[in-house]
PDB file of C-alpha atoms and ligand atoms in Angstrom:
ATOM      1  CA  UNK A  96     170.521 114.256 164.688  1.00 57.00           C
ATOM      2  CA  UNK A  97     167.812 112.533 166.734  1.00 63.00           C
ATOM      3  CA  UNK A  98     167.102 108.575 165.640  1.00 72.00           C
ATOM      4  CA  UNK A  99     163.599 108.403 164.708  1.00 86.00           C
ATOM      5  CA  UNK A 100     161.358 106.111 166.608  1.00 96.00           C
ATOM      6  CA  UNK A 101     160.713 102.651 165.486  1.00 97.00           C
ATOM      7  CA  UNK A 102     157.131 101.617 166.016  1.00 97.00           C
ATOM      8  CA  UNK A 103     157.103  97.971 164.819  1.00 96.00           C
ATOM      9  CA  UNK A 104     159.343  95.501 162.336  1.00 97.00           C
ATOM     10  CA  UNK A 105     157.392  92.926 160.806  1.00 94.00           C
ATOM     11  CA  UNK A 106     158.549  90.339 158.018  1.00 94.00           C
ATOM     12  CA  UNK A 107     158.659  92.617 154.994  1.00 96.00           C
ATOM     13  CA  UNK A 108     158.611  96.164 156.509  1.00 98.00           C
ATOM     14  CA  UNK A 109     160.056  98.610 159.332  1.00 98.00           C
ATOM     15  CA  UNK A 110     157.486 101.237 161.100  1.00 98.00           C
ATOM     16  CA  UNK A 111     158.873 104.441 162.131  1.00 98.00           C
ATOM     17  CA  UNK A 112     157.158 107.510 163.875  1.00 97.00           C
ATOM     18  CA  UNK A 113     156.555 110.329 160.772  1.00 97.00           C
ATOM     19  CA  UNK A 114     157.305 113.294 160.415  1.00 96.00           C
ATOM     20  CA  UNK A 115     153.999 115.039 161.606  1.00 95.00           C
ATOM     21  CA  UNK A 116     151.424 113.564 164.349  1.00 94.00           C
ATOM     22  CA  UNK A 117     149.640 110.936 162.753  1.00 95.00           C
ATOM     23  CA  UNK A 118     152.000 109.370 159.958  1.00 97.00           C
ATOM     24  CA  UNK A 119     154.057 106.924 159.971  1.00 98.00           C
ATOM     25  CA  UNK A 120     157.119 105.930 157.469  1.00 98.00           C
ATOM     26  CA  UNK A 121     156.846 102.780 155.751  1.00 98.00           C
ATOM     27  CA  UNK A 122     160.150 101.135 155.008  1.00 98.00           C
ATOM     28  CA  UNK A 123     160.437  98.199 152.603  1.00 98.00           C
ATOM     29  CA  UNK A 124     162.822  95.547 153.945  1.00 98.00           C
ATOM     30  CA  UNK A 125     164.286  92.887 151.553  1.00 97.00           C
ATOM     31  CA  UNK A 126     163.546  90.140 153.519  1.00 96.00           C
ATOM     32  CA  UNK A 127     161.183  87.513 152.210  1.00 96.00           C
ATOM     33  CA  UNK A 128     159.558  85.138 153.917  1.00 95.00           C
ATOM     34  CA  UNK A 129     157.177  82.068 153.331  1.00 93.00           C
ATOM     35  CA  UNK A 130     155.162  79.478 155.575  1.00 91.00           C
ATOM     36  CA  UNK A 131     154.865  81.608 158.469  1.00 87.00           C
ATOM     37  CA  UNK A 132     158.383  82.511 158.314  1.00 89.00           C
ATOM     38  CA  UNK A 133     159.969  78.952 158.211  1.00 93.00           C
ATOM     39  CA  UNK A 134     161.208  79.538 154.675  1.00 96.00           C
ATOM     40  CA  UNK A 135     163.038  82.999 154.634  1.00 96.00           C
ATOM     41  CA  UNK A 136     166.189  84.930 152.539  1.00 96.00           C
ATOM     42  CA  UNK A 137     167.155  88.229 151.256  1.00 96.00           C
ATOM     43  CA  UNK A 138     165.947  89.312 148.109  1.00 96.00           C
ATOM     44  CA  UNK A 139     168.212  92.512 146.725  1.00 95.00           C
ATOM     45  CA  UNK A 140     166.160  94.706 145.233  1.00 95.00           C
ATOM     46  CA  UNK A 141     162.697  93.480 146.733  1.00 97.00           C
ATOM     47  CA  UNK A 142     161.928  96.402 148.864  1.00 97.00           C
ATOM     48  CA  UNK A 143     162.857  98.485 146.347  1.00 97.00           C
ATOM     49  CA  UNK A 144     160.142  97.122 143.895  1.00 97.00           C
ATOM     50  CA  UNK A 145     157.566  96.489 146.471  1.00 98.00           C
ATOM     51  CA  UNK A 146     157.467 100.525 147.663  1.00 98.00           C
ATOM     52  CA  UNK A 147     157.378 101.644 143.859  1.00 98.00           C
ATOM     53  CA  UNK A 148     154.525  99.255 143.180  1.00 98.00           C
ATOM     54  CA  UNK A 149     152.605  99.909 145.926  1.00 98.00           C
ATOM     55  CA  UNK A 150     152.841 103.478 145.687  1.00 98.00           C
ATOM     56  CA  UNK A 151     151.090 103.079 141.854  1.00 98.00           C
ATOM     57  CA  UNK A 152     148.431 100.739 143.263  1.00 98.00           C
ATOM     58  CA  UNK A 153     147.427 102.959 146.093  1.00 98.00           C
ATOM     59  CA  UNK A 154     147.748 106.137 144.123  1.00 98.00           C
ATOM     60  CA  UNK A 155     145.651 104.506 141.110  1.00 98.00           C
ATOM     61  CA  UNK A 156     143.144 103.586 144.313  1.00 98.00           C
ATOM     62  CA  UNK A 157     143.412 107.055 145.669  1.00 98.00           C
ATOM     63  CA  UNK A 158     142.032 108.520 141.874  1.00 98.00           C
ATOM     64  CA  UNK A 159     138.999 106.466 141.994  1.00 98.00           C
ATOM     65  CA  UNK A 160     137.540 107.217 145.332  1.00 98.00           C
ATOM     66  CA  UNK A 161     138.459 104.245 147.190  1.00 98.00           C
ATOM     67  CA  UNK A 162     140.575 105.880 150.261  1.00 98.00           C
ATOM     68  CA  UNK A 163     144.204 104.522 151.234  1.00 98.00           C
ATOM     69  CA  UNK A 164     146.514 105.496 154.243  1.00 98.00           C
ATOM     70  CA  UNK A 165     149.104 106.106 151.271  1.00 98.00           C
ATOM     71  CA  UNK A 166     150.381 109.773 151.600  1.00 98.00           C
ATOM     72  CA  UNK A 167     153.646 109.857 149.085  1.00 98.00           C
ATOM     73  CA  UNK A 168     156.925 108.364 148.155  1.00 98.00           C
ATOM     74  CA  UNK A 169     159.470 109.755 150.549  1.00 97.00           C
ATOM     75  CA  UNK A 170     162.552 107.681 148.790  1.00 97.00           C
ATOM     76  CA  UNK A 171     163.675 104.107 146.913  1.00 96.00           C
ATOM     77  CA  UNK A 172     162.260 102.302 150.189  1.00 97.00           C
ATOM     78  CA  UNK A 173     160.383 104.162 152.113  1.00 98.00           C
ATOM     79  CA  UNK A 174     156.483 105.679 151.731  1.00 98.00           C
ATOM     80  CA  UNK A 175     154.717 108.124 154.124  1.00 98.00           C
ATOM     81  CA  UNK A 176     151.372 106.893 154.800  1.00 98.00           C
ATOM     82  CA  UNK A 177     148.686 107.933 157.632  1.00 98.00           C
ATOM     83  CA  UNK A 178     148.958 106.350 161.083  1.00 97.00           C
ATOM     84  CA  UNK A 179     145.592 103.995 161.007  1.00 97.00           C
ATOM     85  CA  UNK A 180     144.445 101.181 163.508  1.00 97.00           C
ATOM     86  CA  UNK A 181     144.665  97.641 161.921  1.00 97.00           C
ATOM     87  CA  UNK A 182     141.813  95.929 162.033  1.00 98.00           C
ATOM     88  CA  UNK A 183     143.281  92.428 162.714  1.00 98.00           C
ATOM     89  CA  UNK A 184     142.221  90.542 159.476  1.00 98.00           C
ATOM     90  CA  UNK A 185     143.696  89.714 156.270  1.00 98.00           C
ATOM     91  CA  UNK A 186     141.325  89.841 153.640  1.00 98.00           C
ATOM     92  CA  UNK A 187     141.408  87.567 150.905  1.00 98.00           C
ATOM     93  CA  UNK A 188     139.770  88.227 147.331  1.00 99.00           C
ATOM     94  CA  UNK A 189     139.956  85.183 144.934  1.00 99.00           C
ATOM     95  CA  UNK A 190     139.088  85.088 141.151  1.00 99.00           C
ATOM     96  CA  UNK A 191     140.953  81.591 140.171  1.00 98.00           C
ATOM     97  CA  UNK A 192     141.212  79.270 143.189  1.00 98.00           C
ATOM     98  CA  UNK A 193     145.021  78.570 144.374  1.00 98.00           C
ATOM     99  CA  UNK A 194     147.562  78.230 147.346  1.00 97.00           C
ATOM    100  CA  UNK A 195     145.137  77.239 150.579  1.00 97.00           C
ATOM    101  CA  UNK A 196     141.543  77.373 148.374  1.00 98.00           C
ATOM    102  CA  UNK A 197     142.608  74.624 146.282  1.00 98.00           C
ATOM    103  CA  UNK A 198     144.037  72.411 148.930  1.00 98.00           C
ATOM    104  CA  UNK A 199     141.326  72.834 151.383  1.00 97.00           C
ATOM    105  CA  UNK A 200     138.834  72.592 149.210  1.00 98.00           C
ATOM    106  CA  UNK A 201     141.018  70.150 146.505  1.00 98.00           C
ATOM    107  CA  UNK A 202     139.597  72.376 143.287  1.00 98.00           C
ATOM    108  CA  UNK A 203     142.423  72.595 140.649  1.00 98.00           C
ATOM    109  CA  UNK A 204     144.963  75.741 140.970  1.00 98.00           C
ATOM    110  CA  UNK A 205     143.694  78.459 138.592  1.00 98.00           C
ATOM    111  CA  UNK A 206     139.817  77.366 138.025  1.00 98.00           C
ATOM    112  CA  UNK A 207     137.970  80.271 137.311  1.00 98.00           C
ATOM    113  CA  UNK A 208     135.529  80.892 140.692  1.00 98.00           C
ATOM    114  CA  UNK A 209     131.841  81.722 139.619  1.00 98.00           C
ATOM    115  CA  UNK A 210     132.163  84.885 141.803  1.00 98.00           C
ATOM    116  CA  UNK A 211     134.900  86.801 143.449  1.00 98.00           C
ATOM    117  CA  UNK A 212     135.028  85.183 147.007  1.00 98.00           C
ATOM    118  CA  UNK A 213     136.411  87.039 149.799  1.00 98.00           C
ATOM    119  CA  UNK A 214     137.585  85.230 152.898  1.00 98.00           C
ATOM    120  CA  UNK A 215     138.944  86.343 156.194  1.00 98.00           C
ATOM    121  CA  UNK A 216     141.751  85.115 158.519  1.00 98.00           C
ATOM    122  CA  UNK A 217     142.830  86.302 161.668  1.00 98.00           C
ATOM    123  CA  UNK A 218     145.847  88.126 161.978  1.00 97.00           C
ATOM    124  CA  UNK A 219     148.089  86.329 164.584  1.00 96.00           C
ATOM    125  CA  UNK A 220     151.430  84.769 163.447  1.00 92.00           C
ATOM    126  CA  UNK A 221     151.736  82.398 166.022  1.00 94.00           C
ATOM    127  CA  UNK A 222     148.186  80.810 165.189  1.00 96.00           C
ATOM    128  CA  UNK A 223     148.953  80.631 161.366  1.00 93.00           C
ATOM    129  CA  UNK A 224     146.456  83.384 159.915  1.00 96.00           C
ATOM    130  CA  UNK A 225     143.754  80.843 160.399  1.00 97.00           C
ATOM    131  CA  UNK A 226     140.583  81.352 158.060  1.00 98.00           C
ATOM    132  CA  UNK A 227     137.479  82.822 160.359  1.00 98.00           C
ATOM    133  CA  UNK A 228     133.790  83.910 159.690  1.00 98.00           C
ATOM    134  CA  UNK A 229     131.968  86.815 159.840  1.00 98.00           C
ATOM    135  CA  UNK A 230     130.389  84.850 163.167  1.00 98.00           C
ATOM    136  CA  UNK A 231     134.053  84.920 164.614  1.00 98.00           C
ATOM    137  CA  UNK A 232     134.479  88.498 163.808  1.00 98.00           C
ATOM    138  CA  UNK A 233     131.313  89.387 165.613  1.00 97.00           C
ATOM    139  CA  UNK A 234     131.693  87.630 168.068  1.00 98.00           C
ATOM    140  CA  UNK A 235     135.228  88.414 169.464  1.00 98.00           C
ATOM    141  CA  UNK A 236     134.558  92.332 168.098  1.00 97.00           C
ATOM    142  CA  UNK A 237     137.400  92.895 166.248  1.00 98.00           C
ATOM    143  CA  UNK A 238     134.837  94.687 163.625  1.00 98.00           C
ATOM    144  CA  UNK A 239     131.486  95.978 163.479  1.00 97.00           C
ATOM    145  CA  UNK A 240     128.866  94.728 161.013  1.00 97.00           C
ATOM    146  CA  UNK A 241     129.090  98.225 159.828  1.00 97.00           C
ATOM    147  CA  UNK A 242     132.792  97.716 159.308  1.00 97.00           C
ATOM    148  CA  UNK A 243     132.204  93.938 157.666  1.00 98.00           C
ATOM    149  CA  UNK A 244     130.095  96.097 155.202  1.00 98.00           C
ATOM    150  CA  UNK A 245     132.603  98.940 154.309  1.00 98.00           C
ATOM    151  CA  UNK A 246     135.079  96.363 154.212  1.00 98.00           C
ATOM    152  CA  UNK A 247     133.544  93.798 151.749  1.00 98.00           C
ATOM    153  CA  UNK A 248     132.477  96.642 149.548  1.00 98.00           C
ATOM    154  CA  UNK A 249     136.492  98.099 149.852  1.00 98.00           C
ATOM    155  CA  UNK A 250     137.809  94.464 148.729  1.00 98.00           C
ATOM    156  CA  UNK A 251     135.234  94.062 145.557  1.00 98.00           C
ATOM    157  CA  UNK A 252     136.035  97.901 144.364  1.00 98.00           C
ATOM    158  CA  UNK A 253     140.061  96.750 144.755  1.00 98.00           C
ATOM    159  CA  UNK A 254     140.085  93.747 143.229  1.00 98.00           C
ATOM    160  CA  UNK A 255     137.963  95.240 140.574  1.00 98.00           C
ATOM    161  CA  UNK A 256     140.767  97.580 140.276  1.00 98.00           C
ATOM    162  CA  UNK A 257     143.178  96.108 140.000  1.00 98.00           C
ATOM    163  CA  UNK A 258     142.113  93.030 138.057  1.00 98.00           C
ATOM    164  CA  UNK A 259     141.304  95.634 135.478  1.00 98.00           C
ATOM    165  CA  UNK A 260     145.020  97.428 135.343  1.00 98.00           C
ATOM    166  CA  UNK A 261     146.429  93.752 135.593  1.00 98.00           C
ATOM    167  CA  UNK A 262     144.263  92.611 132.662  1.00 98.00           C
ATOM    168  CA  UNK A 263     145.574  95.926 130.641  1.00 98.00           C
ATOM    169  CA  UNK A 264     149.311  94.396 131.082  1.00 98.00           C
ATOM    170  CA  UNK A 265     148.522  90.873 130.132  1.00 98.00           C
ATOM    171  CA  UNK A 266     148.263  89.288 134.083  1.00 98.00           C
ATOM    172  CA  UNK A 267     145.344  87.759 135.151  1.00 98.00           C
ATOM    173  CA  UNK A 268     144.958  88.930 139.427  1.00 98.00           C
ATOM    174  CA  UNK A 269     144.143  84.962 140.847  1.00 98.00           C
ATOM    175  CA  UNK A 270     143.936  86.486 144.065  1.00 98.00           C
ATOM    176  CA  UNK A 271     145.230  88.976 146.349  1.00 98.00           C
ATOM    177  CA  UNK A 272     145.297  89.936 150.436  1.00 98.00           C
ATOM    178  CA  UNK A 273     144.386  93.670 151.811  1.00 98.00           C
ATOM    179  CA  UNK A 274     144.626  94.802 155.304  1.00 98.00           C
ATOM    180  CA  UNK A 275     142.282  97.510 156.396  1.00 98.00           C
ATOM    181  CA  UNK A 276     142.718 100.232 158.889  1.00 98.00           C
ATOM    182  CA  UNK A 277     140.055 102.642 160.898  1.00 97.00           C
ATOM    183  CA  UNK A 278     141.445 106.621 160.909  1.00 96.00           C
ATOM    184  CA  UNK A 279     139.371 109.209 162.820  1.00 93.00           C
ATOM    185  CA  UNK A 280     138.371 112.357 161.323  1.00 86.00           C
ATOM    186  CA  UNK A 281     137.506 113.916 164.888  1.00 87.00           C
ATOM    187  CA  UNK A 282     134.314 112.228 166.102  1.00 89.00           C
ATOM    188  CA  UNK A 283     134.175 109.714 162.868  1.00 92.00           C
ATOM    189  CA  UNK A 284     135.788 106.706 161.732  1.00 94.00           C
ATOM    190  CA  UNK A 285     136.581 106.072 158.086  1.00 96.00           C
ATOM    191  CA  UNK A 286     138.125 102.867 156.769  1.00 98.00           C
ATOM    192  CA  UNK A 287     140.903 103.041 154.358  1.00 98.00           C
ATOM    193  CA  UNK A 288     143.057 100.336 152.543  1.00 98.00           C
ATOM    194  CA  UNK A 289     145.987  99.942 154.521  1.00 98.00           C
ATOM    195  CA  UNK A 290     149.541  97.905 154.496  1.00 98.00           C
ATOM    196  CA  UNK A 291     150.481  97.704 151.365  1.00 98.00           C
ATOM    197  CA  UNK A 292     149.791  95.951 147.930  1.00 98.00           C
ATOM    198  CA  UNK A 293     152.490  94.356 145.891  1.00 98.00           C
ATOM    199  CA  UNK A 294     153.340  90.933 144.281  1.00 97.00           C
ATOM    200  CA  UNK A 295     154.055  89.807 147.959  1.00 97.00           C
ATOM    201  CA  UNK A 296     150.353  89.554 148.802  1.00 97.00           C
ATOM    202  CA  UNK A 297     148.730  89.243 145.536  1.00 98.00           C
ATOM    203  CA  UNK A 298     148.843  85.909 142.968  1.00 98.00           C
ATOM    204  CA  UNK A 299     149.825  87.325 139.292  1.00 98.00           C
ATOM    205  CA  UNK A 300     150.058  85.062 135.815  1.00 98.00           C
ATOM    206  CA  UNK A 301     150.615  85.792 133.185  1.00 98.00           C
ATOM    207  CA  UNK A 302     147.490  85.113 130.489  1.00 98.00           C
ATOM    208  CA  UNK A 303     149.649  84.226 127.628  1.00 98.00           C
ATOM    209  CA  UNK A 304     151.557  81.484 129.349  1.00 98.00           C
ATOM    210  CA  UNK A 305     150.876  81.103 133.051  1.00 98.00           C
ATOM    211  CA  UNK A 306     154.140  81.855 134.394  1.00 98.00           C
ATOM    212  CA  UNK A 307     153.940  82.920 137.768  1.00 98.00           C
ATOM    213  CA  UNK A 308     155.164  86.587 138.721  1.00 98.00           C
ATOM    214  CA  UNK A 309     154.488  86.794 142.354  1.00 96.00           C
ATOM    215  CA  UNK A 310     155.822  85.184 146.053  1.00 96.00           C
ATOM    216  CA  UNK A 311     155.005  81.933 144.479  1.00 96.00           C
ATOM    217  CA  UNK A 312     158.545  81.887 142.968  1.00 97.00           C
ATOM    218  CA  UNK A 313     159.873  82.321 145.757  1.00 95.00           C
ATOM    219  CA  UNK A 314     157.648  79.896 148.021  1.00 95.00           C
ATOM    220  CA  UNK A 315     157.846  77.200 145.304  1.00 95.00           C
ATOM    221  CA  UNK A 316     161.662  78.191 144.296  1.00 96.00           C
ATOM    222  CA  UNK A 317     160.571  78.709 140.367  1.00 97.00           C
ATOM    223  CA  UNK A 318     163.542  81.256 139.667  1.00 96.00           C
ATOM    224  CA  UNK A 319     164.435  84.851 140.781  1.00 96.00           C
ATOM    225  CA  UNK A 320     161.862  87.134 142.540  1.00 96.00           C
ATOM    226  CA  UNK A 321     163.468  90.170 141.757  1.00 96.00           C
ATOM    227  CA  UNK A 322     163.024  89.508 138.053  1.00 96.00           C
ATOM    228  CA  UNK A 323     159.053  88.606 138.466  1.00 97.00           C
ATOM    229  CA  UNK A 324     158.910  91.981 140.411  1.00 97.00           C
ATOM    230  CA  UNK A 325     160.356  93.490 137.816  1.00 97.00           C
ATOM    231  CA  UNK A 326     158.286  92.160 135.162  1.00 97.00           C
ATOM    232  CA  UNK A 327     155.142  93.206 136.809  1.00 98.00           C
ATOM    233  CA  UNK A 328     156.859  96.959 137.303  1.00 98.00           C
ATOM    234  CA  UNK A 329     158.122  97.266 133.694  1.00 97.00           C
ATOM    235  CA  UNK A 330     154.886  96.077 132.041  1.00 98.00           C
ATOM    236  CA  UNK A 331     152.956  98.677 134.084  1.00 98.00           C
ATOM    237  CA  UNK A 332     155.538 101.391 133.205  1.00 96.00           C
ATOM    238  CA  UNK A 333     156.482 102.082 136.933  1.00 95.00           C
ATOM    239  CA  UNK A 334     160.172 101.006 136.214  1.00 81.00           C
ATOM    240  CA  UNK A 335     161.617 102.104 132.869  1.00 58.00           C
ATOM    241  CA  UNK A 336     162.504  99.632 130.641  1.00 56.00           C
ATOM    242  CA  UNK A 337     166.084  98.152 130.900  1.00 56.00           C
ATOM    243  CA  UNK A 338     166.224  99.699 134.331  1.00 64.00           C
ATOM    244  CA  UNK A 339     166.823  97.199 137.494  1.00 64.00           C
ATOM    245  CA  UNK A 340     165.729  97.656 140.624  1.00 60.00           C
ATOM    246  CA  UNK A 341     168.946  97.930 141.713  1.00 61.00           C
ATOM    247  CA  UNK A 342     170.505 100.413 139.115  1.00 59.00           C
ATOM    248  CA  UNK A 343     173.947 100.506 139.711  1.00 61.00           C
ATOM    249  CA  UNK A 344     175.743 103.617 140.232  1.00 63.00           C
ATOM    250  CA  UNK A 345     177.618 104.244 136.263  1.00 63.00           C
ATOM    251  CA  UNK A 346     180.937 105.927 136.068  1.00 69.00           C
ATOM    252  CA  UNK A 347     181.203 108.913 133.841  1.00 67.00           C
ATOM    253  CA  UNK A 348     184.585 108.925 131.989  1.00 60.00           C
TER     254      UNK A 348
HETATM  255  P1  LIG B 114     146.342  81.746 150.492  1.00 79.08           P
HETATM  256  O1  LIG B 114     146.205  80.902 149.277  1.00 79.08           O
HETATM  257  O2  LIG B 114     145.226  81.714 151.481  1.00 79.08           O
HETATM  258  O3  LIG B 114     147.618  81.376 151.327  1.00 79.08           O
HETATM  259  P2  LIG B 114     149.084  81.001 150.831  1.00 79.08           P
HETATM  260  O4  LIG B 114     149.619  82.243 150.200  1.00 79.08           O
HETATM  261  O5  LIG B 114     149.773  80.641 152.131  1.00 79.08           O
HETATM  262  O6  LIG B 114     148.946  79.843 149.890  1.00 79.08           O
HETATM  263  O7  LIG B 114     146.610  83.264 150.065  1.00 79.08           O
HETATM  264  C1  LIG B 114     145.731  83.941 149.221  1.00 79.08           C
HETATM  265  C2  LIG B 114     146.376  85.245 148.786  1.00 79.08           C
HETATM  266  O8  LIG B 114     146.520  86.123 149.889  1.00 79.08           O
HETATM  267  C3  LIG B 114     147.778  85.062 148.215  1.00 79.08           C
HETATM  268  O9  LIG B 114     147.944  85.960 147.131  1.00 79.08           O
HETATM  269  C4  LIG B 114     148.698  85.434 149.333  1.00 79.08           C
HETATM  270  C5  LIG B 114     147.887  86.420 150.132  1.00 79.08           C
HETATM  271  N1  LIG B 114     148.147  86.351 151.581  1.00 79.08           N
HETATM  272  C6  LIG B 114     149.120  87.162 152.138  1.00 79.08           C
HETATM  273  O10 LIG B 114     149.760  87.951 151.434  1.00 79.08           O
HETATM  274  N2  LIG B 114     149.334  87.102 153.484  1.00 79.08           N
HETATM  275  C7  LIG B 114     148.654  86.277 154.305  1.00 79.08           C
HETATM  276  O11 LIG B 114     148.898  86.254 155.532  1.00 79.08           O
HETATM  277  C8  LIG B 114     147.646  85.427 153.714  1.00 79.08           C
HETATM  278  C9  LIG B 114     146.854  84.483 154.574  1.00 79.08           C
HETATM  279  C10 LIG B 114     147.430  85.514 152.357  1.00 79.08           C
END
């Protein structure tokens, strides 16, 4: 059998060529990885996790309207999803300042904002994601102020989203990073969520007591990932209680 082509590995997933002209399979790696990659380890059951929940996040997205590359869930790691162009920007919706907001602008971790804000960086590794403006992203093209448009509008209706199915299960969204990509329909462009969304790009506490169920425990060592992952999958029903993410295999006597 053929080896299928790998497009691209990044930190936390593998790209391979898809089955049909224009998708591409998403694999979830267990690798995680903090401050630009200097802090990094293996996390068993991560990838696992991170494809089931972004499958329900997209899928969620997909029934209200707001359009996703997401296609379906080929296995336990790996999604089908449409190829799409990156547009190269993270975007950042906060509710509750933390992580970078607070320090650069020294307001207390979890302070309700008065609005959503959404923020931009530039997607380059070697530069450090840094934070740009709409000016920037004019300037240099890497979007149209047609795009900025479709774009802001796409963050609000996600975070909306899924601050509302986070409320439902008790975790309050402090903030969260999308990427966006550009697919043509023939002649037109459309912009659909891209990447993926999971407790790897998103802050989660919990209301009740604060305690932190995304990368946070991993990037400020506050206990095991794979059981904040978890957490966030059982209380949203997308793992069955009592289930790990790494069921092992039983023997029948
Ligand atoms: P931010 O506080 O700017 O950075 P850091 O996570 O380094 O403290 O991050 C805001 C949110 O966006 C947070 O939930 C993490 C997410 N994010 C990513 O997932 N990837 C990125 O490259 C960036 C810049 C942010």
């Amino acid at each position: 059998m053929a080896r299928r082509k790998k497009i691209y590995e990044g930190k936390a997933k593998i790209l391979y060529e898809g089955p049909e002209p224009g998708t591409i399979v998403q694999y979830f790696k267990d690798d995680a990885t903090a401050f630009n990659a200097e802090k990094r380890d293996v996390i068993e059951g991560k990838g696992v996790l991170n494809n089931r929940l972004s499958e329900y996040f997209m899928t969620g997205l997909g029934s209200i309207g707001v359009p996703t590359h997401f296609l379906r869930r080929l296995n336990m790691r790996e999604q089908l999803v449409r190829a799409c162009e990156i547009i190269p920007l993270e975007v950042i919706v906060r509710n509750y300042a933390a992580g970078t907001m607070s320090k650069r602008l020294g307001i207390e971790e979890g302070t309700q904002l008065p609005r959503p804000v959404v923020e931009y960086c530039y997607k380059d590794d070697s530069l450090g994601d840094p934070l740009v403006t709409e000016e920037h992203i004019a300037a240099f093209n890497w979007a149209t102020q047609q795009d900025m448009d479709d774009i802001l509008s796409l963050a609000l209706r996600v975070n909306d989203f899924l601050s509302g199915v986070m409320y439902g299960v008790g975790i309050k969204l402090v903030d969260f990073k999308i990427e966006i990509g550009r697919v043509y329909d023939g002649d037109f462009q459309r912009l659909v969520v891209a990447d993926e969304i999971s407790p790897d790009s998103c802050r989660l506490w919990d209301i009740e007591t604060g305690q932190k169920l995304d990368k946070d425990v991993f990037r400020r060592d506050l206990g095991s990932l794979t059981d904040a992952y978890t957490e966030v999958a059982k209380r949203l029903g997308v793992m069955p209680k009592g289930a790990t993410a790494m069921a092992k295999p039983t023997l029948i006597n």
